[in-house]
Amino acid sequence: MDPGISLELQQVTKRYAGHTAVRKLSLRVPRGAIYGLLGPNGAGKTTTIRMVLGIVQPDEGSITVLGNPEGGWKASHRIGYLPEERGLYRKMKVLDLLTFLAEAKGVRRATARRDAESWLERLGLSAWKVHKIDDLSKGMQQKVQFIATLLHRPELVILDEPFAGLDPVNSQVLKDIVREVAQGGATILFSTHVMEQAERLCDSVCIIARGEKVLDGSLAEVKQTHRGRHVALAVAGGVASIDSLLADRALVARADNYGNYAEIELAEGADPQRLLQLLVQTGVQVTRYEITEPSLHKIFLDRVGAEAAVAAASGNE
Ligand code: ATP
């Protein structure tokens, strides 16, 4: 495998009792990338991650992890995994637990203890190190589990919905750490259905829906591909006055009307200049006409569909 690639899936399919959770999924995660596996609830993200880790086996296709064509189980000491279902040994004390988990991944006890203390300090948990996991709030437990994921300095870090349930301050602290770890050379694969998180953090993404890939590539490429089709538009007197023009499906694929302005996705192949000309011909006073770069959320809406996007938005963050 190309040494610049940490993880590669080729044509991977997983079925559960007649239901296909993941279908012919191919993707490549570059070394050192922060790679977002994105999709609405039930899209197949966790199933994909479990296959990468070797927890479940694909029915078809191949998965190469850190150069191992047998998949993640062969490289488990080099991988850090934060599962979606959090769970720690509740009766153990925080520092003892972190030391134990790092030792299980091959770290010497003294090193594990020293590094764990330094992480606890950084995440504001030093005062809790001799407390049992049970005594910690859910958010604190999540931070401890996050430390456990990174303590053995893994080359590949897999985070399943890592920010779910965290307050904005802790969420930001963890995002900063994710960036640092990637800058240190590790590869990050993380799943989320919150596009704003992915937009802020990822340099590459893969959007899946109903088990199938919708698009993938670097964030810059994905945005480039969708550029030129989105227009922010405002007219004097409000957008309602040009309703009939916006209903022209040869020109406008979709218009989100916010009253004072509208966000428009042009139809495939439609020329933004043509829309501007027609607007001027109607006699309205155009106060804003801006070809915009779509947000990842907008791209997700356009490509995955409003129905799936609503399901994603109503999921827990
Ligand atoms: P979410 O964001 O809600 O966690 P997800 O993208 O992680 O969703 P998966 O958990 O991978 O999605 O589920 C994909 C599909 O596969 C769902 O329809 C789910 O019900 C099904 N599925 C997952 N695991 C199993 C299993 N062990 N047995 C049967 N069906 C399963």
mmCIF file of C-alpha atoms and ligand atoms in Angstrom, residues 14-17 19-22 37-50 56 84-85 160-161 191-193 208-211 312 315-316, ligand 1:
data_model
loop_
_atom_site.group_PDB
_atom_site.id
_atom_site.type_symbol
_atom_site.label_atom_id
_atom_site.label_comp_id
_atom_site.label_asym_id
_atom_site.label_seq_id
_atom_site.Cartn_x
_atom_site.Cartn_y
_atom_site.Cartn_z
ATOM 1 C CA LYS A 14 -21.624 -5.463 5.141
ATOM 2 C CA ARG A 15 -25.057 -7.034 5.435
ATOM 3 C CA TYR A 16 -27.120 -7.729 8.544
ATOM 4 C CA ALA A 17 -29.976 -10.188 8.154
ATOM 5 C CA HIS A 19 -30.262 -5.388 5.373
ATOM 6 C CA THR A 20 -27.190 -3.861 3.712
ATOM 7 C CA ALA A 21 -25.575 -1.520 6.268
ATOM 8 C CA VAL A 22 -22.602 -0.644 3.998
ATOM 9 C CA LEU A 37 -16.778 10.093 7.934
ATOM 10 C CA LEU A 38 -20.058 11.926 7.636
ATOM 11 C CA GLY A 39 -23.641 10.860 7.256
ATOM 12 C CA PRO A 40 -27.095 10.915 8.793
ATOM 13 C CA ASN A 41 -28.225 8.494 11.500
ATOM 14 C CA GLY A 42 -28.083 4.913 10.297
ATOM 15 C CA ALA A 43 -25.841 5.769 7.327
ATOM 16 C CA GLY A 44 -23.318 3.055 8.190
ATOM 17 C CA LYS A 45 -20.578 5.081 9.914
ATOM 18 C CA THR A 46 -20.239 2.921 13.031
ATOM 19 C CA THR A 47 -20.446 -0.265 10.974
ATOM 20 C CA THR A 48 -17.599 1.049 8.791
ATOM 21 C CA ILE A 49 -15.486 1.918 11.836
ATOM 22 C CA ARG A 50 -16.123 -1.503 13.386
ATOM 23 C CA VAL A 56 -16.956 -7.112 12.579
ATOM 24 C CA GLU A 84 -19.741 5.698 20.257
ATOM 25 C CA GLU A 85 -20.988 3.731 23.258
ATOM 26 C CA ASP A 160 -16.875 7.721 16.767
ATOM 27 C CA GLU A 161 -18.994 10.850 17.429
ATOM 28 C CA SER A 191 -17.463 10.180 12.440
ATOM 29 C CA THR A 192 -20.169 12.761 12.898
ATOM 30 C CA HIS A 193 -23.535 13.794 11.555
ATOM 31 C CA ILE A 208 -22.225 8.326 3.167
ATOM 32 C CA ALA A 209 -25.987 7.846 3.190
ATOM 33 C CA ARG A 210 -27.943 4.581 3.374
ATOM 34 C CA GLY A 211 -24.647 2.683 3.385
ATOM 35 C CA ALA A 312 -29.313 14.144 11.091
ATOM 36 C CA GLY A 315 -30.081 13.478 16.229
ATOM 37 C CA ASN A 316 -28.154 14.168 19.409
HETATM 38 P P1 ATP B 1 -25.719 6.733 13.880
HETATM 39 O O1 ATP B 1 -25.250 8.083 13.445
HETATM 40 O O2 ATP B 1 -27.181 6.722 14.176
HETATM 41 O O3 ATP B 1 -24.877 6.120 14.963
HETATM 42 P P2 ATP B 1 -24.413 5.112 11.816
HETATM 43 O O4 ATP B 1 -24.149 5.884 10.584
HETATM 44 O O5 ATP B 1 -23.266 4.880 12.750
HETATM 45 O O6 ATP B 1 -25.641 5.753 12.593
HETATM 46 P P3 ATP B 1 -24.699 2.230 11.804
HETATM 47 O O7 ATP B 1 -24.761 2.127 13.293
HETATM 48 O O8 ATP B 1 -23.462 1.792 11.140
HETATM 49 O O9 ATP B 1 -25.032 3.719 11.332
HETATM 50 O O10 ATP B 1 -25.946 1.439 11.214
HETATM 51 C C1 ATP B 1 -26.173 1.269 9.822
HETATM 52 C C2 ATP B 1 -27.372 0.377 9.631
HETATM 53 O O11 ATP B 1 -27.036 -0.957 9.982
HETATM 54 C C3 ATP B 1 -28.570 0.748 10.475
HETATM 55 O O12 ATP B 1 -29.733 0.542 9.705
HETATM 56 C C4 ATP B 1 -28.497 -0.218 11.638
HETATM 57 O O13 ATP B 1 -29.778 -0.491 12.137
HETATM 58 C C5 ATP B 1 -27.893 -1.462 10.981
HETATM 59 N N1 ATP B 1 -27.083 -2.248 11.944
HETATM 60 C C6 ATP B 1 -25.923 -1.815 12.537
HETATM 61 N N2 ATP B 1 -25.438 -2.786 13.355
HETATM 62 C C7 ATP B 1 -26.294 -3.838 13.271
HETATM 63 C C8 ATP B 1 -26.344 -5.153 13.868
HETATM 64 N N3 ATP B 1 -25.396 -5.563 14.716
HETATM 65 N N4 ATP B 1 -27.384 -5.952 13.525
HETATM 66 C C9 ATP B 1 -28.328 -5.545 12.665
HETATM 67 N N5 ATP B 1 -28.341 -4.331 12.061
HETATM 68 C C10 ATP B 1 -27.350 -3.486 12.362
#
